[in-house]
Amino acid sequence: MSVPQLLTEFVDYVDFNQRSLFVSAAAIAFNPTFWNIVARKEYRDHFLTRAFGGNAQRACYALAATIFSLGLLRDFLYERALRNQPSHPALEGENVTYAAYALLAAGNILVISSTWQLGITGTFLGDYFGILMDKMVTGFPFNITSAPMYYGSTMSFLGSALLYGKPAGILLTLHVLIVYIVAIQFENPFTSGIYARRERERAKAGGYEEKKEL
């Protein structure tokens, strides 16, 4: 069977009449859109920090709790969407199950180890609140990929799709990957700009101190 034929057969096992499929896709797209919009607004006018009485740490933790809760809702909607979709016989074998558990394990390792390395504020956009890391994290899992949270999450989505044996889950995983790649294109340059600004300010302050000593 050719690749186009295989893809056509898999798509035939996707029930596009199920509203839950599109609700799940919308939730997947909403989450990174939401946190990028909120974080950039916070960076520009500190509206969350002001709402928490000028405490950037508390504001960041509140956003973290919101993002985490939205993630749980997204995962619930994804699982519900999969339950409403037909299974493909080719995805019900023992080897597929092993691959599914391997992807889930690897994905969770990337996500958990990333959170461990960055901490809560580093993971949940603390940079936008002015809570900056002292230096770039280069250890595992950042020595494998610059976006372990995103790619680990994608692997978990794919693992769940295979575990349930649902072609619709594979389609949604592709959607997840595209959404995250787009998010990375927006986030990385902006975050790099935040740290570049700090370095310029440090250099400026260092030059000022040198002049005072002279």
PDB file of N, CA, C and O in Angstrom, residues 2-78:
ATOM      1  N   SER A   2       0.599   2.187  -0.908  1.00  0.00           N
ATOM      2  CA  SER A   2       1.397   3.404  -0.998  1.00  0.00           C
ATOM      3  C   SER A   2       1.079   4.334   0.167  1.00  0.00           C
ATOM      4  O   SER A   2       0.055   4.177   0.845  1.00  0.00           O
ATOM      5  N   VAL A   3       1.966   5.304   0.369  1.00  0.00           N
ATOM      6  CA  VAL A   3       1.763   6.263   1.458  1.00  0.00           C
ATOM      7  C   VAL A   3       0.462   7.046   1.286  1.00  0.00           C
ATOM      8  O   VAL A   3      -0.309   7.190   2.247  1.00  0.00           O
ATOM      9  N   PRO A   4       0.161   7.579   0.066  1.00  0.00           N
ATOM     10  CA  PRO A   4      -1.117   8.290  -0.094  1.00  0.00           C
ATOM     11  C   PRO A   4      -2.325   7.416   0.213  1.00  0.00           C
ATOM     12  O   PRO A   4      -3.298   7.876   0.827  1.00  0.00           O
ATOM     13  N   GLN A   5      -2.255   6.139  -0.185  1.00  0.00           N
ATOM     14  CA  GLN A   5      -3.362   5.228   0.109  1.00  0.00           C
ATOM     15  C   GLN A   5      -3.504   4.987   1.607  1.00  0.00           C
ATOM     16  O   GLN A   5      -4.611   4.928   2.147  1.00  0.00           O
ATOM     17  N   LEU A   6      -2.346   4.853   2.271  1.00  0.00           N
ATOM     18  CA  LEU A   6      -2.355   4.642   3.712  1.00  0.00           C
ATOM     19  C   LEU A   6      -2.951   5.842   4.436  1.00  0.00           C
ATOM     20  O   LEU A   6      -3.765   5.696   5.359  1.00  0.00           O
ATOM     21  N   LEU A   7      -2.563   7.035   4.000  1.00  0.00           N
ATOM     22  CA  LEU A   7      -3.089   8.257   4.616  1.00  0.00           C
ATOM     23  C   LEU A   7      -4.585   8.376   4.391  1.00  0.00           C
ATOM     24  O   LEU A   7      -5.338   8.768   5.290  1.00  0.00           O
ATOM     25  N   THR A   8      -5.010   8.028   3.168  1.00  0.00           N
ATOM     26  CA  THR A   8      -6.441   8.085   2.856  1.00  0.00           C
ATOM     27  C   THR A   8      -7.229   7.133   3.736  1.00  0.00           C
ATOM     28  O   THR A   8      -8.303   7.470   4.253  1.00  0.00           O
ATOM     29  N   GLU A   9      -6.679   5.937   3.942  1.00  0.00           N
ATOM     30  CA  GLU A   9      -7.350   4.952   4.784  1.00  0.00           C
ATOM     31  C   GLU A   9      -7.438   5.439   6.230  1.00  0.00           C
ATOM     32  O   GLU A   9      -8.466   5.288   6.886  1.00  0.00           O
ATOM     33  N   PHE A  10      -6.354   6.061   6.716  1.00  0.00           N
ATOM     34  CA  PHE A  10      -6.368   6.565   8.082  1.00  0.00           C
ATOM     35  C   PHE A  10      -7.391   7.685   8.240  1.00  0.00           C
ATOM     36  O   PHE A  10      -8.104   7.740   9.242  1.00  0.00           O
ATOM     37  N   VAL A  11      -7.461   8.566   7.245  1.00  0.00           N
ATOM     38  CA  VAL A  11      -8.416   9.676   7.312  1.00  0.00           C
ATOM     39  C   VAL A  11      -9.845   9.148   7.296  1.00  0.00           C
ATOM     40  O   VAL A  11     -10.746   9.729   7.907  1.00  0.00           O
ATOM     41  N   ASP A  12     -10.046   8.025   6.614  1.00  0.00           N
ATOM     42  CA  ASP A  12     -11.376   7.413   6.593  1.00  0.00           C
ATOM     43  C   ASP A  12     -11.825   6.987   7.988  1.00  0.00           C
ATOM     44  O   ASP A  12     -13.019   6.802   8.232  1.00  0.00           O
ATOM     45  N   TYR A  13     -10.850   6.818   8.892  1.00  0.00           N
ATOM     46  CA  TYR A  13     -11.157   6.424  10.259  1.00  0.00           C
ATOM     47  C   TYR A  13     -11.250   7.642  11.184  1.00  0.00           C
ATOM     48  O   TYR A  13     -11.234   7.497  12.400  1.00  0.00           O
ATOM     49  N   VAL A  14     -11.333   8.809  10.611  1.00  0.00           N
ATOM     50  CA  VAL A  14     -11.542  10.029  11.392  1.00  0.00           C
ATOM     51  C   VAL A  14     -12.974  10.497  11.168  1.00  0.00           C
ATOM     52  O   VAL A  14     -13.379  10.770  10.032  1.00  0.00           O
ATOM     53  N   ASP A  15     -13.725  10.568  12.240  1.00  0.00           N
ATOM     54  CA  ASP A  15     -15.123  10.994  12.154  1.00  0.00           C
ATOM     55  C   ASP A  15     -15.200  12.503  12.343  1.00  0.00           C
ATOM     56  O   ASP A  15     -15.180  13.013  13.459  1.00  0.00           O
ATOM     57  N   PHE A  16     -15.282  13.212  11.206  1.00  0.00           N
ATOM     58  CA  PHE A  16     -15.318  14.672  11.251  1.00  0.00           C
ATOM     59  C   PHE A  16     -16.690  15.206  11.661  1.00  0.00           C
ATOM     60  O   PHE A  16     -16.862  16.422  11.786  1.00  0.00           O
ATOM     61  N   ASN A  17     -17.635  14.328  11.863  1.00  0.00           N
ATOM     62  CA  ASN A  17     -18.958  14.760  12.320  1.00  0.00           C
ATOM     63  C   ASN A  17     -19.027  14.901  13.836  1.00  0.00           C
ATOM     64  O   ASN A  17     -20.025  15.398  14.361  1.00  0.00           O
ATOM     65  N   GLN A  18     -17.967  14.470  14.503  1.00  0.00           N
ATOM     66  CA  GLN A  18     -17.930  14.575  15.960  1.00  0.00           C
ATOM     67  C   GLN A  18     -17.470  15.974  16.377  1.00  0.00           C
ATOM     68  O   GLN A  18     -16.358  16.391  16.070  1.00  0.00           O
ATOM     69  N   ARG A  19     -18.350  16.680  17.062  1.00  0.00           N
ATOM     70  CA  ARG A  19     -18.032  18.037  17.519  1.00  0.00           C
ATOM     71  C   ARG A  19     -16.843  18.049  18.469  1.00  0.00           C
ATOM     72  O   ARG A  19     -16.064  19.001  18.503  1.00  0.00           O
ATOM     73  N   SER A  20     -16.689  16.979  19.243  1.00  0.00           N
ATOM     74  CA  SER A  20     -15.603  16.905  20.225  1.00  0.00           C
ATOM     75  C   SER A  20     -14.227  16.997  19.573  1.00  0.00           C
ATOM     76  O   SER A  20     -13.272  17.462  20.198  1.00  0.00           O
ATOM     77  N   LEU A  21     -14.117  16.562  18.315  1.00  0.00           N
ATOM     78  CA  LEU A  21     -12.850  16.647  17.594  1.00  0.00           C
ATOM     79  C   LEU A  21     -12.425  18.105  17.429  1.00  0.00           C
ATOM     80  O   LEU A  21     -11.268  18.469  17.658  1.00  0.00           O
ATOM     81  N   PHE A  22     -13.372  18.934  17.043  1.00  0.00           N
ATOM     82  CA  PHE A  22     -13.067  20.347  16.798  1.00  0.00           C
ATOM     83  C   PHE A  22     -12.934  21.132  18.101  1.00  0.00           C
ATOM     84  O   PHE A  22     -12.162  22.093  18.167  1.00  0.00           O
ATOM     85  N   VAL A  23     -13.661  20.705  19.131  1.00  0.00           N
ATOM     86  CA  VAL A  23     -13.505  21.337  20.449  1.00  0.00           C
ATOM     87  C   VAL A  23     -12.093  21.087  20.970  1.00  0.00           C
ATOM     88  O   VAL A  23     -11.430  21.988  21.489  1.00  0.00           O
ATOM     89  N   SER A  24     -11.618  19.853  20.811  1.00  0.00           N
ATOM     90  CA  SER A  24     -10.257  19.509  21.227  1.00  0.00           C
ATOM     91  C   SER A  24      -9.224  20.317  20.444  1.00  0.00           C
ATOM     92  O   SER A  24      -8.276  20.860  21.028  1.00  0.00           O
ATOM     93  N   ALA A  25      -9.411  20.411  19.132  1.00  0.00           N
ATOM     94  CA  ALA A  25      -8.475  21.176  18.290  1.00  0.00           C
ATOM     95  C   ALA A  25      -8.451  22.642  18.704  1.00  0.00           C
ATOM     96  O   ALA A  25      -7.384  23.278  18.737  1.00  0.00           O
ATOM     97  N   ALA A  26      -9.620  23.189  19.052  1.00  0.00           N
ATOM     98  CA  ALA A  26      -9.695  24.589  19.474  1.00  0.00           C
ATOM     99  C   ALA A  26      -8.970  24.794  20.798  1.00  0.00           C
ATOM    100  O   ALA A  26      -8.250  25.790  20.991  1.00  0.00           O
ATOM    101  N   ALA A  27      -9.141  23.863  21.734  1.00  0.00           N
ATOM    102  CA  ALA A  27      -8.466  23.964  23.032  1.00  0.00           C
ATOM    103  C   ALA A  27      -6.955  23.897  22.865  1.00  0.00           C
ATOM    104  O   ALA A  27      -6.213  24.616  23.538  1.00  0.00           O
ATOM    105  N   ILE A  28      -6.504  23.029  21.973  1.00  0.00           N
ATOM    106  CA  ILE A  28      -5.066  22.895  21.712  1.00  0.00           C
ATOM    107  C   ILE A  28      -4.490  24.201  21.191  1.00  0.00           C
ATOM    108  O   ILE A  28      -3.406  24.631  21.609  1.00  0.00           O
ATOM    109  N   ALA A  29      -5.207  24.847  20.290  1.00  0.00           N
ATOM    110  CA  ALA A  29      -4.726  26.108  19.715  1.00  0.00           C
ATOM    111  C   ALA A  29      -4.867  27.269  20.694  1.00  0.00           C
ATOM    112  O   ALA A  29      -4.051  28.203  20.693  1.00  0.00           O
ATOM    113  N   PHE A  30      -5.908  27.210  21.532  1.00  0.00           N
ATOM    114  CA  PHE A  30      -6.179  28.325  22.440  1.00  0.00           C
ATOM    115  C   PHE A  30      -5.080  28.518  23.475  1.00  0.00           C
ATOM    116  O   PHE A  30      -4.672  29.656  23.757  1.00  0.00           O
ATOM    117  N   ASN A  31      -4.612  27.419  24.070  1.00  0.00           N
ATOM    118  CA  ASN A  31      -3.725  27.544  25.228  1.00  0.00           C
ATOM    119  C   ASN A  31      -2.464  28.360  24.966  1.00  0.00           C
ATOM    120  O   ASN A  31      -2.203  29.342  25.667  1.00  0.00           O
ATOM    121  N   PRO A  32      -1.620  28.006  23.978  1.00  0.00           N
ATOM    122  CA  PRO A  32      -0.428  28.825  23.742  1.00  0.00           C
ATOM    123  C   PRO A  32      -0.760  30.235  23.258  1.00  0.00           C
ATOM    124  O   PRO A  32      -0.002  31.174  23.526  1.00  0.00           O
ATOM    125  N   THR A  33      -1.888  30.364  22.553  1.00  0.00           N
ATOM    126  CA  THR A  33      -2.312  31.708  22.131  1.00  0.00           C
ATOM    127  C   THR A  33      -2.614  32.555  23.352  1.00  0.00           C
ATOM    128  O   THR A  33      -2.185  33.715  23.465  1.00  0.00           O
ATOM    129  N   PHE A  34      -3.346  31.976  24.295  1.00  0.00           N
ATOM    130  CA  PHE A  34      -3.713  32.677  25.530  1.00  0.00           C
ATOM    131  C   PHE A  34      -2.480  33.101  26.315  1.00  0.00           C
ATOM    132  O   PHE A  34      -2.342  34.269  26.696  1.00  0.00           O
ATOM    133  N   TRP A  35      -1.571  32.151  26.586  1.00  0.00           N
ATOM    134  CA  TRP A  35      -0.459  32.514  27.468  1.00  0.00           C
ATOM    135  C   TRP A  35       0.519  33.464  26.794  1.00  0.00           C
ATOM    136  O   TRP A  35       1.148  34.269  27.468  1.00  0.00           O
ATOM    137  N   ASN A  36       0.630  33.427  25.483  1.00  0.00           N
ATOM    138  CA  ASN A  36       1.500  34.390  24.808  1.00  0.00           C
ATOM    139  C   ASN A  36       0.916  35.797  24.837  1.00  0.00           C
ATOM    140  O   ASN A  36       1.642  36.770  25.048  1.00  0.00           O
ATOM    141  N   ILE A  37      -0.386  35.905  24.629  1.00  0.00           N
ATOM    142  CA  ILE A  37      -1.037  37.218  24.668  1.00  0.00           C
ATOM    143  C   ILE A  37      -0.954  37.813  26.077  1.00  0.00           C
ATOM    144  O   ILE A  37      -0.578  38.977  26.256  1.00  0.00           O
ATOM    145  N   VAL A  38      -1.287  36.992  27.082  1.00  0.00           N
ATOM    146  CA  VAL A  38      -1.279  37.470  28.467  1.00  0.00           C
ATOM    147  C   VAL A  38       0.138  37.843  28.901  1.00  0.00           C
ATOM    148  O   VAL A  38       0.360  38.890  29.524  1.00  0.00           O
ATOM    149  N   ALA A  39       1.107  36.992  28.576  1.00  0.00           N
ATOM    150  CA  ALA A  39       2.484  37.246  29.009  1.00  0.00           C
ATOM    151  C   ALA A  39       3.055  38.501  28.349  1.00  0.00           C
ATOM    152  O   ALA A  39       3.764  39.280  29.003  1.00  0.00           O
ATOM    153  N   ARG A  40       2.764  38.704  27.093  1.00  0.00           N
ATOM    154  CA  ARG A  40       3.277  39.911  26.425  1.00  0.00           C
ATOM    155  C   ARG A  40       2.625  41.177  26.980  1.00  0.00           C
ATOM    156  O   ARG A  40       3.291  42.209  27.117  1.00  0.00           O
ATOM    157  N   LYS A  41       1.335  41.079  27.306  1.00  0.00           N
ATOM    158  CA  LYS A  41       0.671  42.244  27.916  1.00  0.00           C
ATOM    159  C   LYS A  41       1.276  42.527  29.282  1.00  0.00           C
ATOM    160  O   LYS A  41       1.489  43.687  29.646  1.00  0.00           O
ATOM    161  N   GLU A  42       1.566  41.469  30.036  1.00  0.00           N
ATOM    162  CA  GLU A  42       2.215  41.628  31.332  1.00  0.00           C
ATOM    163  C   GLU A  42       3.576  42.283  31.172  1.00  0.00           C
ATOM    164  O   GLU A  42       3.945  43.179  31.950  1.00  0.00           O
ATOM    165  N   TYR A  43       4.326  41.883  30.178  1.00  0.00           N
ATOM    166  CA  TYR A  43       5.657  42.450  29.965  1.00  0.00           C
ATOM    167  C   TYR A  43       5.572  43.947  29.657  1.00  0.00           C
ATOM    168  O   TYR A  43       6.423  44.730  30.100  1.00  0.00           O
ATOM    169  N   ARG A  44       4.537  44.320  28.906  1.00  0.00           N
ATOM    170  CA  ARG A  44       4.427  45.719  28.468  1.00  0.00           C
ATOM    171  C   ARG A  44       3.871  46.646  29.542  1.00  0.00           C
ATOM    172  O   ARG A  44       4.357  47.758  29.720  1.00  0.00           O
ATOM    173  N   ASP A  45       2.836  46.182  30.266  1.00  0.00           N
ATOM    174  CA  ASP A  45       2.235  47.121  31.245  1.00  0.00           C
ATOM    175  C   ASP A  45       2.066  46.534  32.651  1.00  0.00           C
ATOM    176  O   ASP A  45       1.467  47.176  33.514  1.00  0.00           O
ATOM    177  N   HIS A  46       2.563  45.309  32.875  1.00  0.00           N
ATOM    178  CA  HIS A  46       2.570  44.703  34.218  1.00  0.00           C
ATOM    179  C   HIS A  46       1.182  44.654  34.850  1.00  0.00           C
ATOM    180  O   HIS A  46       1.031  44.845  36.056  1.00  0.00           O
ATOM    181  N   PHE A  47       0.168  44.364  34.039  1.00  0.00           N
ATOM    182  CA  PHE A  47      -1.200  44.392  34.563  1.00  0.00           C
ATOM    183  C   PHE A  47      -1.452  43.300  35.607  1.00  0.00           C
ATOM    184  O   PHE A  47      -2.204  43.514  36.568  1.00  0.00           O
ATOM    185  N   LEU A  48      -0.823  42.143  35.450  1.00  0.00           N
ATOM    186  CA  LEU A  48      -1.003  41.090  36.449  1.00  0.00           C
ATOM    187  C   LEU A  48      -0.259  41.417  37.740  1.00  0.00           C
ATOM    188  O   LEU A  48      -0.784  41.214  38.842  1.00  0.00           O
ATOM    189  N   THR A  49       0.953  41.917  37.580  1.00  0.00           N
ATOM    190  CA  THR A  49       1.730  42.298  38.762  1.00  0.00           C
ATOM    191  C   THR A  49       0.998  43.362  39.565  1.00  0.00           C
ATOM    192  O   THR A  49       0.937  43.305  40.803  1.00  0.00           O
ATOM    193  N   ARG A  50       0.419  44.329  38.875  1.00  0.00           N
ATOM    194  CA  ARG A  50      -0.336  45.377  39.564  1.00  0.00           C
ATOM    195  C   ARG A  50      -1.571  44.801  40.246  1.00  0.00           C
ATOM    196  O   ARG A  50      -1.952  45.223  41.340  1.00  0.00           O
ATOM    197  N   ALA A  51      -2.207  43.807  39.603  1.00  0.00           N
ATOM    198  CA  ALA A  51      -3.394  43.171  40.189  1.00  0.00           C
ATOM    199  C   ALA A  51      -3.057  42.423  41.474  1.00  0.00           C
ATOM    200  O   ALA A  51      -3.925  42.257  42.349  1.00  0.00           O
ATOM    201  N   PHE A  52      -1.789  42.002  41.594  1.00  0.00           N
ATOM    202  CA  PHE A  52      -1.343  41.300  42.805  1.00  0.00           C
ATOM    203  C   PHE A  52      -0.497  42.204  43.701  1.00  0.00           C
ATOM    204  O   PHE A  52       0.416  41.758  44.385  1.00  0.00           O
ATOM    205  N   GLY A  53      -0.846  43.468  43.678  1.00  0.00           N
ATOM    206  CA  GLY A  53      -0.231  44.424  44.595  1.00  0.00           C
ATOM    207  C   GLY A  53       1.241  44.654  44.345  1.00  0.00           C
ATOM    208  O   GLY A  53       1.994  44.956  45.275  1.00  0.00           O
ATOM    209  N   GLY A  54       1.685  44.517  43.114  1.00  0.00           N
ATOM    210  CA  GLY A  54       3.080  44.753  42.783  1.00  0.00           C
ATOM    211  C   GLY A  54       3.977  43.547  43.016  1.00  0.00           C
ATOM    212  O   GLY A  54       5.197  43.649  42.856  1.00  0.00           O
ATOM    213  N   ASN A  55       3.398  42.408  43.358  1.00  0.00           N
ATOM    214  CA  ASN A  55       4.183  41.200  43.622  1.00  0.00           C
ATOM    215  C   ASN A  55       4.249  40.347  42.355  1.00  0.00           C
ATOM    216  O   ASN A  55       3.315  39.610  42.029  1.00  0.00           O
ATOM    217  N   ALA A  56       5.366  40.451  41.630  1.00  0.00           N
ATOM    218  CA  ALA A  56       5.527  39.741  40.364  1.00  0.00           C
ATOM    219  C   ALA A  56       5.538  38.229  40.561  1.00  0.00           C
ATOM    220  O   ALA A  56       5.040  37.475  39.721  1.00  0.00           O
ATOM    221  N   GLN A  57       6.101  37.792  41.695  1.00  0.00           N
ATOM    222  CA  GLN A  57       6.184  36.349  41.969  1.00  0.00           C
ATOM    223  C   GLN A  57       4.779  35.755  42.093  1.00  0.00           C
ATOM    224  O   GLN A  57       4.478  34.715  41.495  1.00  0.00           O
ATOM    225  N   ARG A  58       3.932  36.392  42.863  1.00  0.00           N
ATOM    226  CA  ARG A  58       2.573  35.882  43.036  1.00  0.00           C
ATOM    227  C   ARG A  58       1.806  35.926  41.720  1.00  0.00           C
ATOM    228  O   ARG A  58       1.028  35.005  41.412  1.00  0.00           O
ATOM    229  N   ALA A  59       1.998  36.987  40.966  1.00  0.00           N
ATOM    230  CA  ALA A  59       1.320  37.115  39.680  1.00  0.00           C
ATOM    231  C   ALA A  59       1.733  35.994  38.734  1.00  0.00           C
ATOM    232  O   ALA A  59       0.901  35.411  38.035  1.00  0.00           O
ATOM    233  N   CYS A  60       3.013  35.676  38.740  1.00  0.00           N
ATOM    234  CA  CYS A  60       3.520  34.608  37.884  1.00  0.00           C
ATOM    235  C   CYS A  60       2.952  33.259  38.312  1.00  0.00           C
ATOM    236  O   CYS A  60       2.560  32.437  37.472  1.00  0.00           O
ATOM    237  N   TYR A  61       2.889  33.035  39.615  1.00  0.00           N
ATOM    238  CA  TYR A  61       2.310  31.779  40.112  1.00  0.00           C
ATOM    239  C   TYR A  61       0.829  31.677  39.753  1.00  0.00           C
ATOM    240  O   TYR A  61       0.327  30.574  39.479  1.00  0.00           O
ATOM    241  N   ALA A  62       0.129  32.784  39.761  1.00  0.00           N
ATOM    242  CA  ALA A  62      -1.289  32.768  39.381  1.00  0.00           C
ATOM    243  C   ALA A  62      -1.437  32.400  37.910  1.00  0.00           C
ATOM    244  O   ALA A  62      -2.321  31.606  37.546  1.00  0.00           O
ATOM    245  N   LEU A  63      -0.583  32.959  37.064  1.00  0.00           N
ATOM    246  CA  LEU A  63      -0.623  32.608  35.645  1.00  0.00           C
ATOM    247  C   LEU A  63      -0.252  31.140  35.464  1.00  0.00           C
ATOM    248  O   LEU A  63      -0.848  30.434  34.647  1.00  0.00           O
ATOM    249  N   ALA A  64       0.732  30.673  36.228  1.00  0.00           N
ATOM    250  CA  ALA A  64       1.143  29.269  36.151  1.00  0.00           C
ATOM    251  C   ALA A  64      -0.025  28.348  36.488  1.00  0.00           C
ATOM    252  O   ALA A  64      -0.256  27.344  35.796  1.00  0.00           O
ATOM    253  N   ALA A  65      -0.757  28.681  37.543  1.00  0.00           N
ATOM    254  CA  ALA A  65      -1.914  27.866  37.940  1.00  0.00           C
ATOM    255  C   ALA A  65      -2.981  27.872  36.850  1.00  0.00           C
ATOM    256  O   ALA A  65      -3.616  26.839  36.575  1.00  0.00           O
ATOM    257  N   THR A  66      -3.169  29.027  36.220  1.00  0.00           N
ATOM    258  CA  THR A  66      -4.151  29.142  35.139  1.00  0.00           C
ATOM    259  C   THR A  66      -3.739  28.292  33.946  1.00  0.00           C
ATOM    260  O   THR A  66      -4.557  27.551  33.382  1.00  0.00           O
ATOM    261  N   ILE A  67      -2.475  28.402  33.558  1.00  0.00           N
ATOM    262  CA  ILE A  67      -1.975  27.626  32.410  1.00  0.00           C
ATOM    263  C   ILE A  67      -2.067  26.133  32.691  1.00  0.00           C
ATOM    264  O   ILE A  67      -2.464  25.342  31.825  1.00  0.00           O
ATOM    265  N   PHE A  68      -1.703  25.736  33.915  1.00  0.00           N
ATOM    266  CA  PHE A  68      -1.760  24.326  34.289  1.00  0.00           C
ATOM    267  C   PHE A  68      -3.200  23.813  34.232  1.00  0.00           C
ATOM    268  O   PHE A  68      -3.467  22.713  33.731  1.00  0.00           O
ATOM    269  N   SER A  69      -4.133  24.614  34.730  1.00  0.00           N
ATOM    270  CA  SER A  69      -5.549  24.226  34.718  1.00  0.00           C
ATOM    271  C   SER A  69      -6.081  24.108  33.294  1.00  0.00           C
ATOM    272  O   SER A  69      -6.823  23.173  32.970  1.00  0.00           O
ATOM    273  N   LEU A  70      -5.691  25.056  32.451  1.00  0.00           N
ATOM    274  CA  LEU A  70      -6.094  24.992  31.043  1.00  0.00           C
ATOM    275  C   LEU A  70      -5.514  23.754  30.368  1.00  0.00           C
ATOM    276  O   LEU A  70      -6.151  23.151  29.496  1.00  0.00           O
ATOM    277  N   GLY A  71      -4.297  23.367  30.782  1.00  0.00           N
ATOM    278  CA  GLY A  71      -3.681  22.158  30.244  1.00  0.00           C
ATOM    279  C   GLY A  71      -4.464  20.913  30.624  1.00  0.00           C
ATOM    280  O   GLY A  71      -4.652  20.006  29.808  1.00  0.00           O
ATOM    281  N   LEU A  72      -4.939  20.866  31.860  1.00  0.00           N
ATOM    282  CA  LEU A  72      -5.752  19.735  32.304  1.00  0.00           C
ATOM    283  C   LEU A  72      -7.056  19.666  31.514  1.00  0.00           C
ATOM    284  O   LEU A  72      -7.502  18.578  31.116  1.00  0.00           O
ATOM    285  N   LEU A  73      -7.675  20.825  31.288  1.00  0.00           N
ATOM    286  CA  LEU A  73      -8.910  20.875  30.506  1.00  0.00           C
ATOM    287  C   LEU A  73      -8.649  20.421  29.075  1.00  0.00           C
ATOM    288  O   LEU A  73      -9.428  19.640  28.509  1.00  0.00           O
ATOM    289  N   ARG A  74      -7.569  20.894  28.485  1.00  0.00           N
ATOM    290  CA  ARG A  74      -7.195  20.489  27.124  1.00  0.00           C
ATOM    291  C   ARG A  74      -7.018  18.976  27.035  1.00  0.00           C
ATOM    292  O   ARG A  74      -7.505  18.338  26.102  1.00  0.00           O
ATOM    293  N   ASP A  75      -6.334  18.397  28.009  1.00  0.00           N
ATOM    294  CA  ASP A  75      -6.100  16.953  28.009  1.00  0.00           C
ATOM    295  C   ASP A  75      -7.413  16.178  28.161  1.00  0.00           C
ATOM    296  O   ASP A  75      -7.598  15.131  27.528  1.00  0.00           O
ATOM    297  N   PHE A  76      -8.311  16.698  28.990  1.00  0.00           N
ATOM    298  CA  PHE A  76      -9.621  16.067  29.171  1.00  0.00           C
ATOM    299  C   PHE A  76     -10.408  16.084  27.864  1.00  0.00           C
ATOM    300  O   PHE A  76     -11.006  15.071  27.459  1.00  0.00           O
ATOM    301  N   LEU A  77     -10.394  17.227  27.181  1.00  0.00           N
ATOM    302  CA  LEU A  77     -11.122  17.358  25.922  1.00  0.00           C
ATOM    303  C   LEU A  77     -10.509  16.476  24.839  1.00  0.00           C
ATOM    304  O   LEU A  77     -11.226  15.913  23.996  1.00  0.00           O
ATOM    305  N   TYR A  78      -9.195  16.332  24.868  1.00  0.00           N
ATOM    306  CA  TYR A  78      -8.500  15.463  23.901  1.00  0.00           C
ATOM    307  C   TYR A  78      -8.911  14.006  24.124  1.00  0.00           C
ATOM    308  O   TYR A  78      -9.246  13.291  23.170  1.00  0.00           O
TER     309      TYR A  78
END
